[in-house]
JSON list of C-alpha atoms and ligand atoms in Angstrom, two decimals:
[
{"chain": "F", "resi": 1, "resn": "MET", "atom": "CA", "xyz": [0.23, -0.12, 0.11]},
{"chain": "F", "resi": 2, "resn": "ALA", "atom": "CA", "xyz": [1.66, 3.20, -0.94]},
{"chain": "F", "resi": 3, "resn": "PHE", "atom": "CA", "xyz": [1.21, 6.60, 0.95]},
{"chain": "F", "resi": 4, "resn": "THR", "atom": "CA", "xyz": [-0.35, 9.36, -0.87]},
{"chain": "F", "resi": 5, "resn": "GLN", "atom": "CA", "xyz": [-0.37, 13.04, -0.88]},
{"chain": "F", "resi": 6, "resn": "PRO", "atom": "CA", "xyz": [-3.89, 14.44, 0.33]},
{"chain": "F", "resi": 7, "resn": "ALA", "atom": "CA", "xyz": [-5.51, 17.06, -2.02]},
{"chain": "F", "resi": 8, "resn": "LEU", "atom": "CA", "xyz": [-5.07, 20.46, -0.73]},
{"chain": "F", "resi": 9, "resn": "PRO", "atom": "CA", "xyz": [-8.30, 21.53, 1.31]},
{"chain": "F", "resi": 10, "resn": "TYR", "atom": "CA", "xyz": [-8.25, 24.83, -0.84]},
{"chain": "F", "resi": 11, "resn": "ASP", "atom": "CA", "xyz": [-7.08, 26.27, -4.13]},
{"chain": "F", "resi": 12, "resn": "VAL", "atom": "CA", "xyz": [-3.18, 27.11, -4.40]},
{"chain": "F", "resi": 13, "resn": "ASN", "atom": "CA", "xyz": [-4.17, 30.83, -4.74]},
{"chain": "F", "resi": 14, "resn": "ALA", "atom": "CA", "xyz": [-6.78, 31.09, -1.88]},
{"chain": "F", "resi": 15, "resn": "LEU", "atom": "CA", "xyz": [-4.31, 32.22, 0.99]},
{"chain": "F", "resi": 16, "resn": "GLU", "atom": "CA", "xyz": [-3.24, 35.13, -1.31]},
{"chain": "F", "resi": 17, "resn": "PRO", "atom": "CA", "xyz": [-1.62, 37.60, -0.37]},
{"chain": "F", "resi": 18, "resn": "TYR", "atom": "CA", "xyz": [-0.70, 35.98, 2.47]},
{"chain": "F", "resi": 19, "resn": "MET", "atom": "CA", "xyz": [0.94, 32.69, 1.19]},
{"chain": "F", "resi": 20, "resn": "SER", "atom": "CA", "xyz": [1.29, 32.70, -2.32]},
{"chain": "F", "resi": 21, "resn": "ALA", "atom": "CA", "xyz": [0.44, 30.13, -5.34]},
{"chain": "F", "resi": 22, "resn": "LYS", "atom": "CA", "xyz": [4.32, 30.25, -5.84]},
{"chain": "F", "resi": 23, "resn": "THR", "atom": "CA", "xyz": [4.77, 29.11, -2.51]},
{"chain": "F", "resi": 24, "resn": "PHE", "atom": "CA", "xyz": [2.15, 26.40, -2.60]},
{"chain": "F", "resi": 25, "resn": "GLU", "atom": "CA", "xyz": [3.73, 25.24, -6.15]},
{"chain": "F", "resi": 26, "resn": "PHE", "atom": "CA", "xyz": [7.14, 24.41, -4.52]},
{"chain": "F", "resi": 27, "resn": "HIS", "atom": "CA", "xyz": [6.01, 23.49, -0.81]},
{"chain": "F", "resi": 28, "resn": "TYR", "atom": "CA", "xyz": [3.28, 21.31, -1.84]},
{"chain": "F", "resi": 29, "resn": "GLY", "atom": "CA", "xyz": [4.03, 20.59, -5.19]},
{"chain": "F", "resi": 30, "resn": "LYS", "atom": "CA", "xyz": [7.70, 19.79, -4.95]},
{"chain": "F", "resi": 31, "resn": "HIS", "atom": "CA", "xyz": [8.78, 19.54, -1.47]},
{"chain": "F", "resi": 32, "resn": "HIS", "atom": "CA", "xyz": [5.91, 17.83, 0.24]},
{"chain": "F", "resi": 33, "resn": "ALA", "atom": "CA", "xyz": [5.41, 15.46, -2.80]},
{"chain": "F", "resi": 34, "resn": "ALA", "atom": "CA", "xyz": [9.21, 14.57, -2.71]},
{"chain": "F", "resi": 35, "resn": "TYR", "atom": "CA", "xyz": [8.78, 13.38, 1.11]},
{"chain": "F", "resi": 36, "resn": "VAL", "atom": "CA", "xyz": [5.91, 11.23, 0.05]},
{"chain": "F", "resi": 37, "resn": "THR", "atom": "CA", "xyz": [7.60, 9.71, -3.23]},
{"chain": "F", "resi": 38, "resn": "ASN", "atom": "CA", "xyz": [11.08, 9.20, -0.93]},
{"chain": "F", "resi": 39, "resn": "LEU", "atom": "CA", "xyz": [8.61, 7.59, 1.98]},
{"chain": "F", "resi": 40, "resn": "ASN", "atom": "CA", "xyz": [7.28, 5.12, -0.67]},
{"chain": "F", "resi": 41, "resn": "ASN", "atom": "CA", "xyz": [10.73, 4.18, -2.24]},
{"chain": "F", "resi": 42, "resn": "LEU", "atom": "CA", "xyz": [12.23, 3.39, 0.81]},
{"chain": "F", "resi": 43, "resn": "LEU", "atom": "CA", "xyz": [9.28, 0.83, 2.27]},
{"chain": "F", "resi": 44, "resn": "LYS", "atom": "CA", "xyz": [8.78, -0.34, -1.14]},
{"chain": "F", "resi": 45, "resn": "ASP", "atom": "CA", "xyz": [8.13, -4.23, -0.17]},
{"chain": "F", "resi": 46, "resn": "LYS", "atom": "CA", "xyz": [8.70, -3.63, 3.52]},
{"chain": "F", "resi": 47, "resn": "ALA", "atom": "CA", "xyz": [6.45, -5.05, 5.98]},
{"chain": "F", "resi": 48, "resn": "LEU", "atom": "CA", "xyz": [6.13, -1.38, 7.90]},
{"chain": "F", "resi": 49, "resn": "GLY", "atom": "CA", "xyz": [4.69, 0.03, 4.34]},
{"chain": "F", "resi": 50, "resn": "ASN", "atom": "CA", "xyz": [1.67, -1.69, 5.08]},
{"chain": "F", "resi": 51, "resn": "GLU", "atom": "CA", "xyz": [1.24, 0.11, 8.91]},
{"chain": "F", "resi": 52, "resn": "PRO", "atom": "CA", "xyz": [-0.87, 3.53, 8.95]},
{"chain": "F", "resi": 53, "resn": "LEU", "atom": "CA", "xyz": [1.51, 6.45, 8.94]},
{"chain": "F", "resi": 54, "resn": "GLU", "atom": "CA", "xyz": [1.23, 7.41, 12.27]},
{"chain": "F", "resi": 55, "resn": "GLU", "atom": "CA", "xyz": [2.56, 3.91, 13.42]},
{"chain": "F", "resi": 56, "resn": "VAL", "atom": "CA", "xyz": [5.43, 4.33, 10.62]},
{"chain": "F", "resi": 57, "resn": "ILE", "atom": "CA", "xyz": [6.30, 7.69, 12.22]},
{"chain": "F", "resi": 58, "resn": "LYS", "atom": "CA", "xyz": [6.40, 5.99, 15.89]},
{"chain": "F", "resi": 59, "resn": "VAL", "atom": "CA", "xyz": [8.33, 2.84, 14.92]},
{"chain": "F", "resi": 60, "resn": "SER", "atom": "CA", "xyz": [10.82, 4.36, 12.81]},
{"chain": "F", "resi": 61, "resn": "ALA", "atom": "CA", "xyz": [11.69, 6.98, 15.67]},
{"chain": "F", "resi": 62, "resn": "GLN", "atom": "CA", "xyz": [13.14, 4.31, 17.99]},
{"chain": "F", "resi": 63, "resn": "ASP", "atom": "CA", "xyz": [15.11, 2.89, 15.26]},
{"chain": "F", "resi": 64, "resn": "PRO", "atom": "CA", "xyz": [18.34, 4.77, 14.19]},
{"chain": "F", "resi": 65, "resn": "SER", "atom": "CA", "xyz": [18.69, 2.75, 11.41]},
{"chain": "F", "resi": 66, "resn": "LEU", "atom": "CA", "xyz": [15.16, 3.84, 10.19]},
{"chain": "F", "resi": 67, "resn": "ALA", "atom": "CA", "xyz": [16.17, 7.54, 10.37]},
{"chain": "F", "resi": 68, "resn": "GLY", "atom": "CA", "xyz": [15.46, 8.17, 6.46]},
{"chain": "F", "resi": 69, "resn": "VAL", "atom": "CA", "xyz": [12.24, 6.49, 6.80]},
{"chain": "F", "resi": 70, "resn": "PHE", "atom": "CA", "xyz": [11.46, 8.52, 10.19]},
{"chain": "F", "resi": 71, "resn": "ASN", "atom": "CA", "xyz": [12.31, 11.96, 8.38]},
{"chain": "F", "resi": 72, "resn": "ASN", "atom": "CA", "xyz": [10.10, 11.30, 5.28]},
{"chain": "F", "resi": 73, "resn": "ALA", "atom": "CA", "xyz": [7.08, 9.82, 7.18]},
{"chain": "F", "resi": 74, "resn": "ALA", "atom": "CA", "xyz": [7.04, 12.73, 9.63]},
{"chain": "F", "resi": 75, "resn": "GLN", "atom": "CA", "xyz": [7.52, 15.14, 7.17]},
{"chain": "F", "resi": 76, "resn": "THR", "atom": "CA", "xyz": [4.61, 13.52, 4.79]},
{"chain": "F", "resi": 77, "resn": "TRP", "atom": "CA", "xyz": [2.71, 13.80, 7.86]},
{"chain": "F", "resi": 78, "resn": "ASN", "atom": "CA", "xyz": [3.57, 17.22, 9.33]},
{"chain": "F", "resi": 79, "resn": "HIS", "atom": "CA", "xyz": [2.76, 19.06, 5.82]},
{"chain": "F", "resi": 80, "resn": "SER", "atom": "CA", "xyz": [-0.69, 17.08, 5.24]},
{"chain": "F", "resi": 81, "resn": "PHE", "atom": "CA", "xyz": [-1.39, 18.16, 8.84]},
{"chain": "F", "resi": 82, "resn": "PHE", "atom": "CA", "xyz": [-0.05, 21.79, 8.40]},
{"chain": "F", "resi": 83, "resn": "TRP", "atom": "CA", "xyz": [-2.36, 22.63, 5.51]},
{"chain": "F", "resi": 84, "resn": "ASN", "atom": "CA", "xyz": [-5.09, 21.94, 7.36]},
{"chain": "F", "resi": 85, "resn": "CYS", "atom": "CA", "xyz": [-3.52, 24.42, 10.11]},
{"chain": "F", "resi": 86, "resn": "LEU", "atom": "CA", "xyz": [-4.24, 27.55, 7.53]},
{"chain": "F", "resi": 87, "resn": "LYS", "atom": "CA", "xyz": [-7.72, 28.60, 5.59]},
{"chain": "F", "resi": 88, "resn": "PRO", "atom": "CA", "xyz": [-8.67, 31.27, 3.65]},
{"chain": "F", "resi": 89, "resn": "GLY", "atom": "CA", "xyz": [-9.67, 34.18, 6.15]},
{"chain": "F", "resi": 90, "resn": "GLY", "atom": "CA", "xyz": [-8.46, 32.50, 8.93]},
{"chain": "F", "resi": 91, "resn": "GLY", "atom": "CA", "xyz": [-6.21, 34.32, 11.99]},
{"chain": "F", "resi": 92, "resn": "GLY", "atom": "CA", "xyz": [-7.53, 35.64, 15.07]},
{"chain": "F", "resi": 93, "resn": "ALA", "atom": "CA", "xyz": [-8.33, 33.84, 18.17]},
{"chain": "F", "resi": 94, "resn": "PRO", "atom": "CA", "xyz": [-10.39, 30.52, 18.89]},
{"chain": "F", "resi": 95, "resn": "THR", "atom": "CA", "xyz": [-13.86, 30.45, 20.54]},
{"chain": "F", "resi": 96, "resn": "GLY", "atom": "CA", "xyz": [-15.11, 27.75, 22.70]},
{"chain": "F", "resi": 97, "resn": "ASP", "atom": "CA", "xyz": [-13.76, 24.61, 24.54]},
{"chain": "F", "resi": 98, "resn": "LEU", "atom": "CA", "xyz": [-10.49, 25.48, 22.76]},
{"chain": "F", "resi": 99, "resn": "ALA", "atom": "CA", "xyz": [-10.19, 29.40, 24.16]},
{"chain": "F", "resi": 100, "resn": "ALA", "atom": "CA", "xyz": [-11.19, 28.16, 27.63]},
{"chain": "F", "resi": 101, "resn": "LYS", "atom": "CA", "xyz": [-8.41, 25.54, 27.72]},
{"chain": "F", "resi": 102, "resn": "ILE", "atom": "CA", "xyz": [-5.83, 28.01, 25.95]},
{"chain": "F", "resi": 103, "resn": "SER", "atom": "CA", "xyz": [-6.83, 30.26, 28.56]},
{"chain": "F", "resi": 104, "resn": "SER", "atom": "CA", "xyz": [-6.42, 28.02, 31.63]},
{"chain": "F", "resi": 105, "resn": "ALA", "atom": "CA", "xyz": [-3.19, 26.57, 30.13]},
{"chain": "F", "resi": 106, "resn": "PHE", "atom": "CA", "xyz": [-1.23, 29.58, 29.22]},
{"chain": "F", "resi": 107, "resn": "GLY", "atom": "CA", "xyz": [-3.21, 32.54, 31.43]},
{"chain": "F", "resi": 108, "resn": "SER", "atom": "CA", "xyz": [-4.41, 34.33, 28.69]},
{"chain": "F", "resi": 109, "resn": "PHE", "atom": "CA", "xyz": [-4.71, 34.04, 24.36]},
{"chain": "F", "resi": 110, "resn": "GLU", "atom": "CA", "xyz": [-2.26, 36.97, 24.46]},
{"chain": "F", "resi": 111, "resn": "GLN", "atom": "CA", "xyz": [0.20, 34.65, 26.36]},
{"chain": "F", "resi": 112, "resn": "PHE", "atom": "CA", "xyz": [-0.17, 31.71, 24.24]},
{"chain": "F", "resi": 113, "resn": "VAL", "atom": "CA", "xyz": [0.51, 33.99, 21.59]},
{"chain": "F", "resi": 114, "resn": "SER", "atom": "CA", "xyz": [3.78, 35.24, 22.74]},
{"chain": "F", "resi": 115, "resn": "GLU", "atom": "CA", "xyz": [5.04, 31.56, 23.87]},
{"chain": "F", "resi": 116, "resn": "PHE", "atom": "CA", "xyz": [4.14, 30.09, 20.29]},
{"chain": "F", "resi": 117, "resn": "LYS", "atom": "CA", "xyz": [5.87, 33.01, 18.59]},
{"chain": "F", "resi": 118, "resn": "THR", "atom": "CA", "xyz": [8.89, 32.57, 20.74]},
{"chain": "F", "resi": 119, "resn": "ALA", "atom": "CA", "xyz": [8.85, 28.94, 20.08]},
{"chain": "F", "resi": 120, "resn": "ALA", "atom": "CA", "xyz": [8.73, 29.64, 15.92]},
{"chain": "F", "resi": 121, "resn": "ALA", "atom": "CA", "xyz": [11.24, 32.55, 15.71]},
{"chain": "F", "resi": 122, "resn": "THR", "atom": "CA", "xyz": [13.38, 30.33, 18.13]},
{"chain": "F", "resi": 123, "resn": "GLN", "atom": "CA", "xyz": [13.60, 27.44, 16.56]},
{"chain": "F", "resi": 124, "resn": "PHE", "atom": "CA", "xyz": [17.06, 27.07, 15.33]},
{"chain": "F", "resi": 125, "resn": "GLY", "atom": "CA", "xyz": [17.33, 26.07, 11.48]},
{"chain": "F", "resi": 126, "resn": "SER", "atom": "CA", "xyz": [14.61, 23.70, 10.10]},
{"chain": "F", "resi": 127, "resn": "GLY", "atom": "CA", "xyz": [11.63, 22.82, 12.11]},
{"chain": "F", "resi": 128, "resn": "TRP", "atom": "CA", "xyz": [8.16, 23.09, 13.34]},
{"chain": "F", "resi": 129, "resn": "ALA", "atom": "CA", "xyz": [6.10, 25.23, 16.22]},
{"chain": "F", "resi": 130, "resn": "TRP", "atom": "CA", "xyz": [3.21, 23.22, 17.87]},
{"chain": "F", "resi": 131, "resn": "LEU", "atom": "CA", "xyz": [0.27, 23.58, 19.95]},
{"chain": "F", "resi": 132, "resn": "VAL", "atom": "CA", "xyz": [-0.29, 19.83, 21.74]},
{"chain": "F", "resi": 133, "resn": "LEU", "atom": "CA", "xyz": [-2.58, 18.38, 24.22]},
{"chain": "F", "resi": 134, "resn": "GLU", "atom": "CA", "xyz": [-0.30, 16.38, 26.80]},
{"chain": "F", "resi": 135, "resn": "GLY", "atom": "CA", "xyz": [-2.32, 14.53, 29.27]},
{"chain": "F", "resi": 136, "resn": "ASP", "atom": "CA", "xyz": [-5.30, 16.97, 30.10]},
{"chain": "F", "resi": 137, "resn": "THR", "atom": "CA", "xyz": [-3.15, 20.39, 29.14]},
{"chain": "F", "resi": 138, "resn": "LEU", "atom": "CA", "xyz": [-2.43, 22.25, 26.35]},
{"chain": "F", "resi": 139, "resn": "LYS", "atom": "CA", "xyz": [1.41, 23.33, 25.84]},
{"chain": "F", "resi": 140, "resn": "VAL", "atom": "CA", "xyz": [3.38, 25.10, 23.17]},
{"chain": "F", "resi": 141, "resn": "THR", "atom": "CA", "xyz": [6.61, 23.22, 21.94]},
{"chain": "F", "resi": 142, "resn": "LYS", "atom": "CA", "xyz": [8.89, 23.14, 18.93]},
{"chain": "F", "resi": 143, "resn": "THR", "atom": "CA", "xyz": [10.66, 20.35, 17.06]},
{"chain": "F", "resi": 144, "resn": "GLY", "atom": "CA", "xyz": [13.61, 20.04, 14.74]},
{"chain": "F", "resi": 145, "resn": "ASN", "atom": "CA", "xyz": [14.00, 19.15, 11.23]},
{"chain": "F", "resi": 146, "resn": "ALA", "atom": "CA", "xyz": [10.99, 16.40, 10.64]},
{"chain": "F", "resi": 147, "resn": "GLY", "atom": "CA", "xyz": [10.15, 15.95, 14.48]},
{"chain": "F", "resi": 148, "resn": "ASN", "atom": "CA", "xyz": [6.93, 15.23, 15.71]},
{"chain": "F", "resi": 149, "resn": "PRO", "atom": "CA", "xyz": [5.38, 15.69, 19.14]},
{"chain": "F", "resi": 150, "resn": "MET", "atom": "CA", "xyz": [3.40, 12.36, 18.71]},
{"chain": "F", "resi": 151, "resn": "VAL", "atom": "CA", "xyz": [6.78, 10.50, 19.31]},
{"chain": "F", "resi": 152, "resn": "GLN", "atom": "CA", "xyz": [6.57, 12.20, 22.88]},
{"chain": "F", "resi": 153, "resn": "GLY", "atom": "CA", "xyz": [2.99, 11.03, 23.42]},
{"chain": "F", "resi": 154, "resn": "GLN", "atom": "CA", "xyz": [1.91, 14.31, 22.63]},
{"chain": "F", "resi": 155, "resn": "THR", "atom": "CA", "xyz": [-1.43, 15.22, 20.50]},
{"chain": "F", "resi": 156, "resn": "PRO", "atom": "CA", "xyz": [-0.85, 17.67, 17.77]},
{"chain": "F", "resi": 157, "resn": "LEU", "atom": "CA", "xyz": [-3.66, 20.35, 17.56]},
{"chain": "F", "resi": 158, "resn": "LEU", "atom": "CA", "xyz": [-1.69, 22.89, 15.37]},
{"chain": "F", "resi": 159, "resn": "THR", "atom": "CA", "xyz": [1.37, 23.56, 13.99]},
{"chain": "F", "resi": 160, "resn": "LEU", "atom": "CA", "xyz": [3.36, 26.05, 12.02]},
{"chain": "F", "resi": 161, "resn": "ASP", "atom": "CA", "xyz": [6.16, 25.01, 9.33]},
{"chain": "F", "resi": 162, "resn": "VAL", "atom": "CA", "xyz": [9.22, 27.37, 9.75]},
{"chain": "F", "resi": 163, "resn": "TRP", "atom": "CA", "xyz": [11.64, 25.60, 7.54]},
{"chain": "F", "resi": 164, "resn": "GLU", "atom": "CA", "xyz": [13.05, 28.35, 5.03]},
{"chain": "F", "resi": 165, "resn": "HIS", "atom": "CA", "xyz": [11.09, 26.48, 2.22]},
{"chain": "F", "resi": 166, "resn": "ALA", "atom": "CA", "xyz": [7.90, 27.25, 4.08]},
{"chain": "F", "resi": 167, "resn": "TYR", "atom": "CA", "xyz": [8.35, 31.17, 3.66]},
{"chain": "F", "resi": 168, "resn": "TYR", "atom": "CA", "xyz": [11.18, 32.46, 1.40]},
{"chain": "F", "resi": 169, "resn": "ILE", "atom": "CA", "xyz": [9.52, 32.89, -1.73]},
{"chain": "F", "resi": 170, "resn": "ASP", "atom": "CA", "xyz": [6.77, 34.96, 0.24]},
{"chain": "F", "resi": 171, "resn": "PHE", "atom": "CA", "xyz": [8.66, 36.54, 3.25]},
{"chain": "F", "resi": 172, "resn": "GLN", "atom": "CA", "xyz": [12.78, 35.95, 2.54]},
{"chain": "F", "resi": 173, "resn": "ASN", "atom": "CA", "xyz": [14.42, 35.91, 5.31]},
{"chain": "F", "resi": 174, "resn": "ARG", "atom": "CA", "xyz": [11.82, 37.58, 7.79]},
{"chain": "F", "resi": 175, "resn": "ARG", "atom": "CA", "xyz": [10.55, 34.78, 9.78]},
{"chain": "F", "resi": 176, "resn": "PRO", "atom": "CA", "xyz": [9.05, 37.01, 12.37]},
{"chain": "F", "resi": 177, "resn": "ASP", "atom": "CA", "xyz": [6.76, 38.50, 9.65]},
{"chain": "F", "resi": 178, "resn": "TYR", "atom": "CA", "xyz": [5.94, 34.97, 8.42]},
{"chain": "F", "resi": 179, "resn": "ILE", "atom": "CA", "xyz": [5.08, 33.93, 12.02]},
{"chain": "F", "resi": 180, "resn": "GLN", "atom": "CA", "xyz": [3.05, 37.04, 12.33]},
{"chain": "F", "resi": 181, "resn": "THR", "atom": "CA", "xyz": [0.76, 36.64, 9.17]},
{"chain": "F", "resi": 182, "resn": "PHE", "atom": "CA", "xyz": [0.04, 33.08, 10.40]},
{"chain": "F", "resi": 183, "resn": "LEU", "atom": "CA", "xyz": [-1.46, 34.27, 13.20]},
{"chain": "F", "resi": 184, "resn": "ASP", "atom": "CA", "xyz": [-3.20, 37.04, 12.11]},
{"chain": "F", "resi": 185, "resn": "HIS", "atom": "CA", "xyz": [-4.27, 36.04, 8.44]},
{"chain": "F", "resi": 186, "resn": "LEU", "atom": "CA", "xyz": [-4.07, 32.27, 8.19]},
{"chain": "F", "resi": 187, "resn": "VAL", "atom": "CA", "xyz": [-4.51, 30.40, 11.34]},
{"chain": "F", "resi": 188, "resn": "ASN", "atom": "CA", "xyz": [-7.46, 27.68, 11.09]},
{"chain": "F", "resi": 189, "resn": "TRP", "atom": "CA", "xyz": [-8.84, 27.54, 14.83]},
{"chain": "F", "resi": 190, "resn": "ASP", "atom": "CA", "xyz": [-11.77, 25.33, 13.47]},
{"chain": "F", "resi": 191, "resn": "PHE", "atom": "CA", "xyz": [-9.13, 22.60, 12.71]},
{"chain": "F", "resi": 192, "resn": "ALA", "atom": "CA", "xyz": [-7.54, 22.77, 15.99]},
{"chain": "F", "resi": 193, "resn": "ALA", "atom": "CA", "xyz": [-10.88, 22.64, 17.75]},
{"chain": "F", "resi": 194, "resn": "GLU", "atom": "CA", "xyz": [-11.91, 19.54, 15.94]},
{"chain": "F", "resi": 195, "resn": "ARG", "atom": "CA", "xyz": [-8.26, 18.07, 16.65]},
{"chain": "F", "resi": 196, "resn": "LEU", "atom": "CA", "xyz": [-9.03, 18.78, 20.61]},
{"chain": "F", "resi": 197, "resn": "ALA", "atom": "CA", "xyz": [-12.59, 17.41, 20.49]},
{"chain": "F", "resi": 198, "resn": "ALA", "atom": "CA", "xyz": [-11.40, 14.24, 19.11]},
{"chain": "F", "resi": 199, "resn": "ALA", "atom": "CA", "xyz": [-8.73, 13.72, 21.36]},
{"chain": "R", "resi": 201, "resn": "MN3", "atom": "MN1", "xyz": [7.50, 22.39, 4.73]}
]
């Protein structure tokens, strides 16, 4: 069973001017697609290739000889997840249970924003910033390269890709502007709320 790249949940130009069709042409069409292709090549005729993607990530994370599998499996998952963390007309603050849980965990939504921006801005080199559920509480965390909080037993609710390939076309080296644009105009709180409700 080969792994497949899910279709984007919106048109490639749906997030303009905040994230361009050109970015999707490369980020979705080249980078994400390559992780899926590489993963399928690495797992060709391997029993592990018949497992769900989440299981491939957890198994390969424990085995240094499967580092290539882990990198491509986690990057396949992380990007499919990330596209859902964006939406046209997104941004702003969440509502309902998620808003209450954020206030409870961080003190206020503004404090969450501050911690998330710090995590995204200070991830040195390539990686991801996350809002995760750990036990019954929310946390902000960051991972390097292909890292995924599932490996630590946390449930991802939201992520932001901070690899340079995620923002260089639209923002060049200005990662802080990309992070702020994500929070103001792109973040899909509905998706994070669905993830929380399903956890
Ligand atoms: Mn990426």
